[in-house]
XYZ file of C-alpha atoms in Angstrom:
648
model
C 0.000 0.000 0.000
C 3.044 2.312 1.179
C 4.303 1.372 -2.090
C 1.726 2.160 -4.092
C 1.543 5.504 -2.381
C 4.345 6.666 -3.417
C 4.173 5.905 -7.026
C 1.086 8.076 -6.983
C 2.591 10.489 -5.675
C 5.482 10.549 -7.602
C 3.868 10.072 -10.932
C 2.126 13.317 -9.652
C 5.019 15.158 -8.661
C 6.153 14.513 -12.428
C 3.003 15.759 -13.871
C 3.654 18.460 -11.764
C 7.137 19.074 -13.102
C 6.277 19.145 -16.569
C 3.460 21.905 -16.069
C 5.447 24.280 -14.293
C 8.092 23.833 -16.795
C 5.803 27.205 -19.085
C 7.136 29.205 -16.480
C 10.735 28.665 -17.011
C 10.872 27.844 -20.872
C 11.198 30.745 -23.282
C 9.472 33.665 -22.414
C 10.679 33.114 -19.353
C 8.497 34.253 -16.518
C 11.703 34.952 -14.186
C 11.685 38.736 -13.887
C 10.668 40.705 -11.104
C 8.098 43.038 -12.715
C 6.499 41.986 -15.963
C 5.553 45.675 -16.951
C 7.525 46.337 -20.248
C 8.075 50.098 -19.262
C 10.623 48.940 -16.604
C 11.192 45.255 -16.814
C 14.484 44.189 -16.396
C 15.665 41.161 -19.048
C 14.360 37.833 -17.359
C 16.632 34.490 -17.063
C 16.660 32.712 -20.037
C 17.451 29.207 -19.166
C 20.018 27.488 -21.032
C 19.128 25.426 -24.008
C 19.290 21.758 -22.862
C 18.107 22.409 -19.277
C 14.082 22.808 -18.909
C 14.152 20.397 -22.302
C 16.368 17.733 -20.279
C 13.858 17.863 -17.141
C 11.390 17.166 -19.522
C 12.180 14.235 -21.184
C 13.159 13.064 -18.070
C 9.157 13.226 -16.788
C 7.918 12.264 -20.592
C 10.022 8.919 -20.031
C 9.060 8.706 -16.117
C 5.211 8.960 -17.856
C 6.349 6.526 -20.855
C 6.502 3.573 -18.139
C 3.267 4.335 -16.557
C 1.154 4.465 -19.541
C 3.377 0.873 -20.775
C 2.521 -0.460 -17.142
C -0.932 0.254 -17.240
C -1.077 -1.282 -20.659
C 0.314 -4.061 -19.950
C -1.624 -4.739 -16.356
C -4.772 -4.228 -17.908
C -3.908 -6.252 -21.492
C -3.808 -4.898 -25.292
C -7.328 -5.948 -25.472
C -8.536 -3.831 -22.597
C -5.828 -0.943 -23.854
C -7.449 -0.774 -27.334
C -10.739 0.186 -25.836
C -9.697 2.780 -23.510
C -9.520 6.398 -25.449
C -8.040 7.625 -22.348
C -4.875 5.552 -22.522
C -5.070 5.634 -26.182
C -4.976 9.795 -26.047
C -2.083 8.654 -23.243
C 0.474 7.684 -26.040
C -0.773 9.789 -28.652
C 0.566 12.807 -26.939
C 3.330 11.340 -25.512
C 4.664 10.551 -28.807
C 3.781 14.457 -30.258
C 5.356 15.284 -27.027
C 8.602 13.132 -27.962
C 8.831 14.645 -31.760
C 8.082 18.053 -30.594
C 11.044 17.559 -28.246
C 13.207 16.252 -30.799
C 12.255 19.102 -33.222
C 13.138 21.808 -30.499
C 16.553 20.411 -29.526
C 17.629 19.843 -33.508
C 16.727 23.728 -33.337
C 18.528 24.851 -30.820
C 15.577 26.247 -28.641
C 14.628 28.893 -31.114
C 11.546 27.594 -32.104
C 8.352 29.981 -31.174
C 5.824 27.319 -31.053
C 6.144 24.522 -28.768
C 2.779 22.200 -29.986
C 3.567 20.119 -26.592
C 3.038 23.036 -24.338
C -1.027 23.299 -24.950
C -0.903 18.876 -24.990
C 0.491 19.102 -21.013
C -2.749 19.608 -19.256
C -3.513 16.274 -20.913
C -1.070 14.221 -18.156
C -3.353 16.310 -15.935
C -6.732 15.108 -16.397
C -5.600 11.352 -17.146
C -4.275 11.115 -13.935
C -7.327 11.839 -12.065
C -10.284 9.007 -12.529
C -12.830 12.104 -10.586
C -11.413 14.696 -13.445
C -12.473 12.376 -16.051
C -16.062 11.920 -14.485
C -15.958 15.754 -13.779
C -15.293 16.569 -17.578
C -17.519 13.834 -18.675
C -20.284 15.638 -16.627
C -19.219 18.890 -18.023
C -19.818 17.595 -21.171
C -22.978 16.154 -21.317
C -24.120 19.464 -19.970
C -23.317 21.631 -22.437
C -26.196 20.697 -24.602
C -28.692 21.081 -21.970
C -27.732 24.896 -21.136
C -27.505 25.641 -25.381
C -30.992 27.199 -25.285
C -30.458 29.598 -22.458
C -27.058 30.709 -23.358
C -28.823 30.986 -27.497
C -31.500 33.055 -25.583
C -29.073 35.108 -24.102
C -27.377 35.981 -27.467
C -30.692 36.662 -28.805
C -30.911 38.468 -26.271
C -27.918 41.017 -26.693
C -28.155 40.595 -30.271
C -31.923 42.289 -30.330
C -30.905 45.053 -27.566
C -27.452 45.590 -29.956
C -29.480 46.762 -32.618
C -31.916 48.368 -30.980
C -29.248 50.607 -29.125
C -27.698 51.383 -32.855
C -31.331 52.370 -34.084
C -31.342 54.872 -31.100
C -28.104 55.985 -30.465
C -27.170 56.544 -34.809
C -24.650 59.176 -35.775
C -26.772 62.654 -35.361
C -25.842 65.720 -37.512
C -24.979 67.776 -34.321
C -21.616 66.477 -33.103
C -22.764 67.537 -29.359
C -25.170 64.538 -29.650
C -22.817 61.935 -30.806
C -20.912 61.147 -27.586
C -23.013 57.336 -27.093
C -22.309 56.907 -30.443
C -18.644 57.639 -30.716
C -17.526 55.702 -27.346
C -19.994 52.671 -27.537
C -22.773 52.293 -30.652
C -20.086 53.286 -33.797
C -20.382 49.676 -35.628
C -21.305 46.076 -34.931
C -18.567 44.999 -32.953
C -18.220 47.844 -30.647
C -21.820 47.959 -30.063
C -21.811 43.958 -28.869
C -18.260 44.651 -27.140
C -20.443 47.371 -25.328
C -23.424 45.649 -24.182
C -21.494 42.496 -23.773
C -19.572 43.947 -20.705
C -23.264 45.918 -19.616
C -24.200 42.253 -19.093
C -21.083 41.828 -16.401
C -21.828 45.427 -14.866
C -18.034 46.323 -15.391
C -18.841 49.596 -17.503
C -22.229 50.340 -15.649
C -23.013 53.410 -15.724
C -20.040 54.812 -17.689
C -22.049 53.462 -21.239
C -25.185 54.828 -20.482
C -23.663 58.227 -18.915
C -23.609 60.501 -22.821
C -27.105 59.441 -23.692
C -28.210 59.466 -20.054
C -26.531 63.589 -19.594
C -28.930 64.214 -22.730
C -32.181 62.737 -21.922
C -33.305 60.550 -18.700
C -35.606 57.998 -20.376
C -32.639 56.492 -22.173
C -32.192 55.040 -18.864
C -34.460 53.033 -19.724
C -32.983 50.743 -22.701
C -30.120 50.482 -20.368
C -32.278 49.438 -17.438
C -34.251 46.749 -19.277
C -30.932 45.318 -20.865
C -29.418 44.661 -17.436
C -32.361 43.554 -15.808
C -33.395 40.560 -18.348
C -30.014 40.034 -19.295
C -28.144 40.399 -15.580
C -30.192 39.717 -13.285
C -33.002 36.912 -14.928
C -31.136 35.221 -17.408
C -27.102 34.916 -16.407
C -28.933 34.020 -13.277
C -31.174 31.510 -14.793
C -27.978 30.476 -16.675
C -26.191 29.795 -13.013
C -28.984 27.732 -11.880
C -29.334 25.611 -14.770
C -25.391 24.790 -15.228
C -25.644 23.707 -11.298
C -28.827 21.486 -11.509
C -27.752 19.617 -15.001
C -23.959 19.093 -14.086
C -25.732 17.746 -10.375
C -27.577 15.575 -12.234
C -25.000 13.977 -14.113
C -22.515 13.798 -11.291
C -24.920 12.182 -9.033
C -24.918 9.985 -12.135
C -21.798 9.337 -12.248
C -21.669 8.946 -8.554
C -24.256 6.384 -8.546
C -22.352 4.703 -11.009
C -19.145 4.340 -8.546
C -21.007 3.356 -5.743
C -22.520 0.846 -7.219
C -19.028 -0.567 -8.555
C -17.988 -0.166 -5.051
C -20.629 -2.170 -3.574
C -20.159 -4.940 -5.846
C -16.363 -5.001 -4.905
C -17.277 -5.410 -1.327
C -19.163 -7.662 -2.227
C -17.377 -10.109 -3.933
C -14.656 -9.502 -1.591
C -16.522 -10.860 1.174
C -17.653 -13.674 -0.816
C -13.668 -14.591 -1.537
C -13.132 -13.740 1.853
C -15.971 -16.557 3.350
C -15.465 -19.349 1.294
C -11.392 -19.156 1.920
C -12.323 -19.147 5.689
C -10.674 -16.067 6.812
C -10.680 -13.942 9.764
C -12.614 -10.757 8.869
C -11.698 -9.395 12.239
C -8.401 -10.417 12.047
C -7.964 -8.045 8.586
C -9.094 -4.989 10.305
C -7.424 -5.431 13.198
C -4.381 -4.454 11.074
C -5.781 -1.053 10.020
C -4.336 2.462 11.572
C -7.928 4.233 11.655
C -9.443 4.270 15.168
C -13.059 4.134 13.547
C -13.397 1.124 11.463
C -11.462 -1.157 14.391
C -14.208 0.369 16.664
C -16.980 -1.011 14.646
C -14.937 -3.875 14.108
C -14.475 -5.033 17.496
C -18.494 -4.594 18.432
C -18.371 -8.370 16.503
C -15.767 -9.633 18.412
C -17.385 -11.062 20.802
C -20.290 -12.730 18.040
C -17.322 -14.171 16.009
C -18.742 -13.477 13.491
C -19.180 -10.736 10.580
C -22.395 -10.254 8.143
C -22.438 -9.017 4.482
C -24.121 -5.514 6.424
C -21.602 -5.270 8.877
C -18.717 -5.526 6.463
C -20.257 -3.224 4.152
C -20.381 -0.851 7.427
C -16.640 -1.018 8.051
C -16.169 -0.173 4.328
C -18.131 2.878 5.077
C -16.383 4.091 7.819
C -13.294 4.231 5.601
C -14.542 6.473 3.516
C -14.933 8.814 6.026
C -10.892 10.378 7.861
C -9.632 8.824 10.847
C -10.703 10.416 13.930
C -7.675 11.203 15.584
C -8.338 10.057 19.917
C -6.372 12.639 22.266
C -4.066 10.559 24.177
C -4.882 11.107 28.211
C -3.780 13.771 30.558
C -0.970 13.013 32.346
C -1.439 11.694 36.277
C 0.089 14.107 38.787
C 0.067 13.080 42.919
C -0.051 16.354 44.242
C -3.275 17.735 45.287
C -2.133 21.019 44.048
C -0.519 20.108 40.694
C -4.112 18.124 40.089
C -5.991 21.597 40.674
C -3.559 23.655 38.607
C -4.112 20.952 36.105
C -7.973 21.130 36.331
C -7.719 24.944 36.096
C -5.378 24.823 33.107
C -7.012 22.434 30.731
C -10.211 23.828 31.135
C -12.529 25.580 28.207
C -12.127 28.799 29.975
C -8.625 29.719 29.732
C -9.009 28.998 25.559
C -11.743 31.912 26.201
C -9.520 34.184 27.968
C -6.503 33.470 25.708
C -9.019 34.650 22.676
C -10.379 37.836 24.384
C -6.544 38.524 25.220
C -5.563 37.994 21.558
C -8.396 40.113 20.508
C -7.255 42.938 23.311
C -3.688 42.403 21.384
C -5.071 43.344 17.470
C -6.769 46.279 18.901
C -3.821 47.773 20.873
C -1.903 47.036 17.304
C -4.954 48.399 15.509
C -5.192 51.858 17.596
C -1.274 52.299 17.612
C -1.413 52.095 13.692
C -4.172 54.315 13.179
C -2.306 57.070 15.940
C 0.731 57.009 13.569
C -1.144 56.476 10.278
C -0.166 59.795 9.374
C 3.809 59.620 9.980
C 6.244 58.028 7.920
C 8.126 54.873 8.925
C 11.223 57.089 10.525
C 9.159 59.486 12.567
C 7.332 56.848 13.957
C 8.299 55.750 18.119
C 8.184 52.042 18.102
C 8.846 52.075 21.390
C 4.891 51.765 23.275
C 3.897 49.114 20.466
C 7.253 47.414 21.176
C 6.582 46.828 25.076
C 2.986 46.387 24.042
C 3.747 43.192 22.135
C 6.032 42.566 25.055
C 3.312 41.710 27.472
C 1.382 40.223 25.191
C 4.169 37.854 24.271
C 4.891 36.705 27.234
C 1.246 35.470 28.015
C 1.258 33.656 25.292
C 4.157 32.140 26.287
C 2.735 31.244 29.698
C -0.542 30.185 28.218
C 1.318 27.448 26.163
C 3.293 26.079 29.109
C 0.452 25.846 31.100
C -1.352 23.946 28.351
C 1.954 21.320 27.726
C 1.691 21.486 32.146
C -1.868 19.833 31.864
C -2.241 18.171 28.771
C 1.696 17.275 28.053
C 3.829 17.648 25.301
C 1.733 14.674 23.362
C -1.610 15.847 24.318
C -0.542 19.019 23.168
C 0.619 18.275 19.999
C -2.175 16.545 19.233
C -4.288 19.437 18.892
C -3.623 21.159 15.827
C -5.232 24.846 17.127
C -2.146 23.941 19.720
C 0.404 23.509 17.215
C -0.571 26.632 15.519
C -0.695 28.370 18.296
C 2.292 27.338 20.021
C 4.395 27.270 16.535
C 3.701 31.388 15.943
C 4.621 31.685 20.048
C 7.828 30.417 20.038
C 8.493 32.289 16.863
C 7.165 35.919 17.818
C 9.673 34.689 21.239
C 12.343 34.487 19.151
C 12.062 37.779 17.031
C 11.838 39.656 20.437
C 14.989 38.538 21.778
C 16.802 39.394 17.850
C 15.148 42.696 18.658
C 16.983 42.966 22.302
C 20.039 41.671 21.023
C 20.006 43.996 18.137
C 18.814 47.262 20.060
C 19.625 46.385 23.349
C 17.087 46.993 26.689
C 14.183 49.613 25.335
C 14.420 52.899 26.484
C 12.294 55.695 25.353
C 14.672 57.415 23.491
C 14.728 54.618 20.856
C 16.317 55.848 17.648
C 13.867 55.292 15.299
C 15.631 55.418 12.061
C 18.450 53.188 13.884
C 19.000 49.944 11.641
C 20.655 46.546 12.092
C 20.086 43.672 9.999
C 16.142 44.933 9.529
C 15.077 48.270 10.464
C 13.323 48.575 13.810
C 10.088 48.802 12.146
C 10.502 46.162 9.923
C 10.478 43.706 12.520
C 7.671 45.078 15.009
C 6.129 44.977 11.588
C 7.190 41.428 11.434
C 5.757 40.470 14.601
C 2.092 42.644 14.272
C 1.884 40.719 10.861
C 2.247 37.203 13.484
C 0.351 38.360 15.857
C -2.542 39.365 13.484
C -2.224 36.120 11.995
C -1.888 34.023 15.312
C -5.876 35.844 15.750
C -6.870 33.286 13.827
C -6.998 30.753 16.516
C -10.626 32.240 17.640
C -11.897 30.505 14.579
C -12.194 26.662 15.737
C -13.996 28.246 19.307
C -16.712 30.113 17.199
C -18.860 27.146 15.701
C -20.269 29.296 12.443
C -16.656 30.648 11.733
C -15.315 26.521 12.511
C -18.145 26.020 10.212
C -17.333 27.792 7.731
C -13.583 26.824 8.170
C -14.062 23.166 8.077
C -16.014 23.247 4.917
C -13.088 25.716 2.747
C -10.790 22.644 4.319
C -13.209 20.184 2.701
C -13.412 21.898 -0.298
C -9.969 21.060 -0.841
C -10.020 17.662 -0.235
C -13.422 16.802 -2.438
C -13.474 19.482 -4.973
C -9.922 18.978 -6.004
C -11.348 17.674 -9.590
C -13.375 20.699 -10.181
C -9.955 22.891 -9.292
C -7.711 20.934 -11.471
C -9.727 21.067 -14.569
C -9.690 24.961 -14.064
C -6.184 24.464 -13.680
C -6.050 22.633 -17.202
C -8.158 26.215 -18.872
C -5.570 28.447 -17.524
C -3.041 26.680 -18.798
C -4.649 26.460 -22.108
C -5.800 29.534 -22.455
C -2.485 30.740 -21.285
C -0.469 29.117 -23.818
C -3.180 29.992 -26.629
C -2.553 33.735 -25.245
C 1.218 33.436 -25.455
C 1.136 32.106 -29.396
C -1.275 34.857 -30.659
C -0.917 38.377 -28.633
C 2.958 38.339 -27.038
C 4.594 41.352 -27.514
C 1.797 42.623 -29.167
C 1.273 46.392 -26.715
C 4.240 48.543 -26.936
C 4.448 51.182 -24.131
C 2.952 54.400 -26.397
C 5.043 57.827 -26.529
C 1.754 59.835 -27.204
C -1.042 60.636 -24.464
C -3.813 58.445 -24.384
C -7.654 58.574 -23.814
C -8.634 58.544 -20.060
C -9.982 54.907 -18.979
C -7.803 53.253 -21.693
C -5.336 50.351 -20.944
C -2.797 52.824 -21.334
C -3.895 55.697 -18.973
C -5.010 52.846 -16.439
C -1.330 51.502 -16.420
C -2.371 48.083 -16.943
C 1.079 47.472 -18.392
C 2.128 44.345 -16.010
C -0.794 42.669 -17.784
C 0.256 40.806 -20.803
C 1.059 37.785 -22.602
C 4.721 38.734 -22.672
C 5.152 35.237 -20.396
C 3.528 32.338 -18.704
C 3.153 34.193 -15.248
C 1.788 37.424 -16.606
C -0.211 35.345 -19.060
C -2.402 33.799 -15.620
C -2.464 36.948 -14.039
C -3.984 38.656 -17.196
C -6.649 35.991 -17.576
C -7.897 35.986 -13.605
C -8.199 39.690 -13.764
C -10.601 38.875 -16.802
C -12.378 36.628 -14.732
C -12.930 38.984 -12.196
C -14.909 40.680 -14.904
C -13.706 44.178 -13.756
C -12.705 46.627 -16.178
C -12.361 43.684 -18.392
C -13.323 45.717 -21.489
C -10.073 47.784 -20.955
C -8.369 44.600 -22.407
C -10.731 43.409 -24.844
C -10.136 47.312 -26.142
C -6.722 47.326 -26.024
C -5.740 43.910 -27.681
C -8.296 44.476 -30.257
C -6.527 48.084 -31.072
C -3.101 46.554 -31.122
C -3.689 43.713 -32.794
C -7.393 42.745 -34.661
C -11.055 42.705 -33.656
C -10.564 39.062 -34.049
C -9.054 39.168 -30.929
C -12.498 39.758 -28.688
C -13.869 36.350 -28.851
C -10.639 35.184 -27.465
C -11.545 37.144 -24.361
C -15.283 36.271 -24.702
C -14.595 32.565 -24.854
C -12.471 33.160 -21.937
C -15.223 34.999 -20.095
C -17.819 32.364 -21.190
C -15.827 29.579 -19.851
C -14.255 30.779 -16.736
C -16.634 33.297 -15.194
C -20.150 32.032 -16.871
C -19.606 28.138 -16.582
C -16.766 27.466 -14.127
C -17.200 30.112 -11.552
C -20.918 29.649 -10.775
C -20.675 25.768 -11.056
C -17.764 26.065 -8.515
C -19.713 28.593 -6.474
C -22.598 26.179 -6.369
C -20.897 23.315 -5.173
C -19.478 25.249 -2.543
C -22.885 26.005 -1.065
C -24.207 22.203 -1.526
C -21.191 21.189 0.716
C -21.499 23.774 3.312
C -25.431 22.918 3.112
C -24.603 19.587 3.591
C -22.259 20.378 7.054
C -24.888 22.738 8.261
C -27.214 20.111 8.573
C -25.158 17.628 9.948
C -23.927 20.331 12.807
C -27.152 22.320 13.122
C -27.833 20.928 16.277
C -24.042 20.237 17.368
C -21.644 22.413 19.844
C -18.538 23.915 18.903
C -16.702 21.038 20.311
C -18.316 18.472 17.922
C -17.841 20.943 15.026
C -14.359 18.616 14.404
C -15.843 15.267 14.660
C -18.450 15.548 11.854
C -15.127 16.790 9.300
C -14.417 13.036 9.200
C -17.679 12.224 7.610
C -17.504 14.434 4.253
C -16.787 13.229 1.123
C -17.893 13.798 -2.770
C -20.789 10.647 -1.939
C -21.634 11.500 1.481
C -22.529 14.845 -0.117
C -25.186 12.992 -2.255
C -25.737 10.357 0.272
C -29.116 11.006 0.506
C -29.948 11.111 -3.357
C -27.574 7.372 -3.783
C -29.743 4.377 -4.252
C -28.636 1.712 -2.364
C -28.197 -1.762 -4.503
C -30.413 -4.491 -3.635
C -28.778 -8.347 -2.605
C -30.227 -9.316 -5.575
C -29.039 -6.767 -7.904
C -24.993 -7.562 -7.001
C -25.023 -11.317 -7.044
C -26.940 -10.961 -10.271
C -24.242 -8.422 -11.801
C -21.113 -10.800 -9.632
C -22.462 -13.392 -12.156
C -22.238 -11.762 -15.126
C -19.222 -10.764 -14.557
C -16.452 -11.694 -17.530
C -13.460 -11.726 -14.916
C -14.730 -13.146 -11.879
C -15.248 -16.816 -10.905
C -17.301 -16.875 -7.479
C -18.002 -20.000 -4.989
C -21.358 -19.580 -3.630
């Protein structure tokens, strides 16, 4: 199992390799600032080294797609399009590679770059089920999103009938910013529909009569707020549908592996308890060993134990340690109780606000006219609680009982650290005085690190968050999402890096810094310089702040001036897929698992906040909705099955 582990892991470490590689190949992303106005030359690796990293991963990915092959046979290879697609790009990968090297690195298009995302999704059997789900939805949302075009299509020309070119030039302003042709008209209303020019397109008509308010009005309202909403909902209940589907479908598969399991299992004549005896989780041996005593295990209460590893280990505290003395055992009492967490929170809280009032005191004064020496003693104090708050906690829990908390760990990790930047802080100034020399400077300034320590000590606030069961809540669940909506992240992971590459090929080096003044909300005037497609990095930045939607028409402007109108539906697709799609899907799916928690811990206390974490996964989330397979149902299937052969 240990083995197989790390395999995983290290076939994913490779994947992970060859992805990153876009940063470091030519354009390299390895400057400081990516603004072209003041960016100093980036490192150009050497040709030979990012190429000989990756053929070492293409060869490390070579054997696993010939081990898979061969585990599963040519037969079972030939009908699997995933393994298939596999080779296929490994092999373009291979003469793409080939080609660069015989060229000395100079080539400008790398086909093998946009194939990498590939290694990606292959990897990851949720992904595929993910994408596969993706898929079949697009058809079902094709008549809102056609509606919606209608939609913008109908207002377009309806705002060129009413805002045309008018014989007095005062009168023109709508048209000359946002109705002169086709393109700029749909470019206009297209970004009305995101609210990222409202109410700068309607202000010129709007200045010369009020009830063109109106047109704008009803465009946002049936476009905005009805159907991109409608849009949302739809996109969440179809792709639901088909991954409950698709979920479903793995349960099922799971069940009948359990269950032919403990058929092989029976009729060998093995210990069932004896199996799980041997596992590390403190749950399933639990359950386990309630049929110890029977001596005996059904097909239910195997299935059971299956279930419970599903769900994480829940980790047992180990006990406090025994002390004789009367008085240590009441010091211990007092120490480990709930209260002193409360008091150690309101003192934390007491701690930002003394921080918070000293900043806003000397907002007004620059960092060398600024007396460090109140907030300095301040933190002091404060320090030194903390450290006797986490002895007295190792005192009555000890050092294992401690550490088995992680709020401890935290806690107790950004201690001893704030600890030791206040003794580099003696040692470098000496004893504080009040005449501190503020401008004085060792290694770091003196403000630099009090700075240092009011960033931990902010951050160390954090530790109120597990004692506040909404905030824990809420906590537990972004944890969660990280664990079961990994899929969902990496195939956003795989547009980027598509997008980002497609980016690269058709628009770097295409804005040159102008000489001339420019028109006020332009690219240009905004200083939007540092986002490009002059390299990988700025290429991702460039393409979140488009997802972000705001002042995303300041790009789709620019990049259509410096290069070709052509160039706005690689922006809209961008939008469509990211923001429209992937967003809102994502956004959805975060509220069905914090749903999901709320229920289970509506009627919980902080405390117990914890314990239900172990229980969420992708199928607990649609526990409810699964269909549970009959008796009859999996020994009929276990039958039919072309690879097993079954005593019964």
């Amino acid at each position: 199992m240990q083995t197989e582990l790390f395999l995983f892991r290290g076939l994913g470490l490779t994947i992970a390799a060859v992805l990153l590689l876009a940063f470091a190949e030519r354009p390299s992303s390895f400057s400081i600032s990516s603004d072209p106005r003041h960016r100093s030359p980036a490192w150009q690796p050497p040709c030979g080294l990012t190429e000989s990293i990756e053929m070492i991963c293409l060869i490390i990915l070579s054997v696993d797609v010939a081990v898979k092959s061969y585990l599963i046979g040519w037969e079972e290879f030939g009908k699997s399009k995933w393994l298939i697609g596999y080779t296929v790009v490994i092999l373009i990968s291979v003469m793409d590679w080939v080609l660069s090297v015989s060229m000395v690195c100079d080539e400008k298009l790398r086909v093998r770059r946009l194939l990498r995302p590939f290694f990606l999704l292959q990897n990851s059997s949720l992904m595929k089920k993910t994408l596969k789900c993706i898929k079949r939805t697009l058809p079902e949302i094709a008549s809102v999103i056609l509606l919606l075009a209608l939609h913008l299509c109908l207002f377009t020309m309806i705002g060129m009938l009413l805002f045309a070119k008018n014989e007095d030039p005062k009168k023109n302003g709508e048209w000359e910013l946002h109705f002169r042709n086709l393109p700029s008209s749909l470019t206009s209303l297209l970004v009305l529909l995101t609210t990222a020019n409202n109410p700068d397109v309607m202000i010129p008509a709007y200045s010369l009569n009020r009830c063109y308010a109106i047109f704008f009005v009803a465009f946002s309202v049936i476009g905005t707020y009805c159907l991109m909403n409608l849009l949302t909902a739809i996109i969440y209940n179809q792709f639901r549908g088909y991954l409950l589907m698709s979920v479903q479908t793995s349960f099922l598969r799971r069940r009948l592996g359990i269950r032919a399991a403990f058929q092989v299992l029976t009729c060998q004549g093995l210990d069932l308890l004896k199996a799980f005896n041997m596992s590390p989780c403190i749950l399933p041996l639990q359950v386990a060993q309630q049929y110890e005593d029977v001596g005996f295990m059904d097909r239910e209460q195997f299935t059971k134990i299956f279930d419970e590893l599903d769900k994480d280990c829940i980790k047992e505290h180990p006990p406090l340690p025994q002390y004789s003395s009367p008085t240590l055992q009441k010091l211990q009492l007092i120490f480990s109780h709930y209260y002193l967490i409360l008091f150690g929170n309101a003192v934390a809280l007491a701690n930002v606000v003394c921080i918070c009032t000293v900043l806003v005191l000397n907002s007004e004064k620059s960092t060398a006219e600024r007396d460090n020496f109140v907030l300095e003693i301040i933190n002091l104090c404060f320090i030194l609680y903390y450290l006797f708050e986490m002895c007295v906690k190792i005192f009555a829990f000890g050092w294992q009982g401690y550490l088995s908390y992680r709020n401890n760990i935290f806690d107790g990790f950004l201690t001893v650290l704030l600890l030791a930047l206040q003794i580099t802080i003696f040692i470098t100034y000496r004893l504080p005085y009040s005449q501190w020399e503020p401008s004085a400077h060792g290694v770091l300034s003196l403000w630099e690190m009090i700075r240092l320590v009011n960033l931990l000590i902010v951050f160390r606030f954090l530790r109120i968050i597990p004692d506040i069961k909404l905030m824990a809540l809420v906590a537990s669940t972004l944890l969660d999402l990280v664990k079961n909506l990994r899929a969902f992240a990496g195939i956003l992971v795989v547009v980027y890096y598509v997008f980002a590459v497609f980016g690269i090929w058709l628009f770097e080096g295409a804005i040159k810094p102008p000489d001339s003044s420019v028109a006020c909300g332009t690219y240009e005037q905004l200083e939007y310089w540092p986002n490009n497609f002059d390299d990988f990095g700025a290429a991702i930045i460039l393409l979140y702040d488009v997802m972000i939607v705001n002042n995303w028409q300041a790009f789709i402007d620019a990049y259509s001036r410096y290069t070709t109108e052509w160039s706005k539906i690689y922006f809209v697709c961008w939008w469509l897929i990211s923001s429209v799609m992937w967003v809102n899907l994502f956004v959805a799916l975060i509220l069905e698992n914090f749903i999901y928690k709320w229920d289970r811990s509506h009627s919980c206390s902080v405390m117990d906040v914890e314990r239900i974490r172990y229980e969420t996964s992708v199928q607990l989330i649609f526990r409810e909705q699964i269909q549970e397979p009959t008796e009859e149902e999996l020994v009929c299937q276990l039958h039919q099955h072309p690879h097993l052969q079954l005593q019964w």
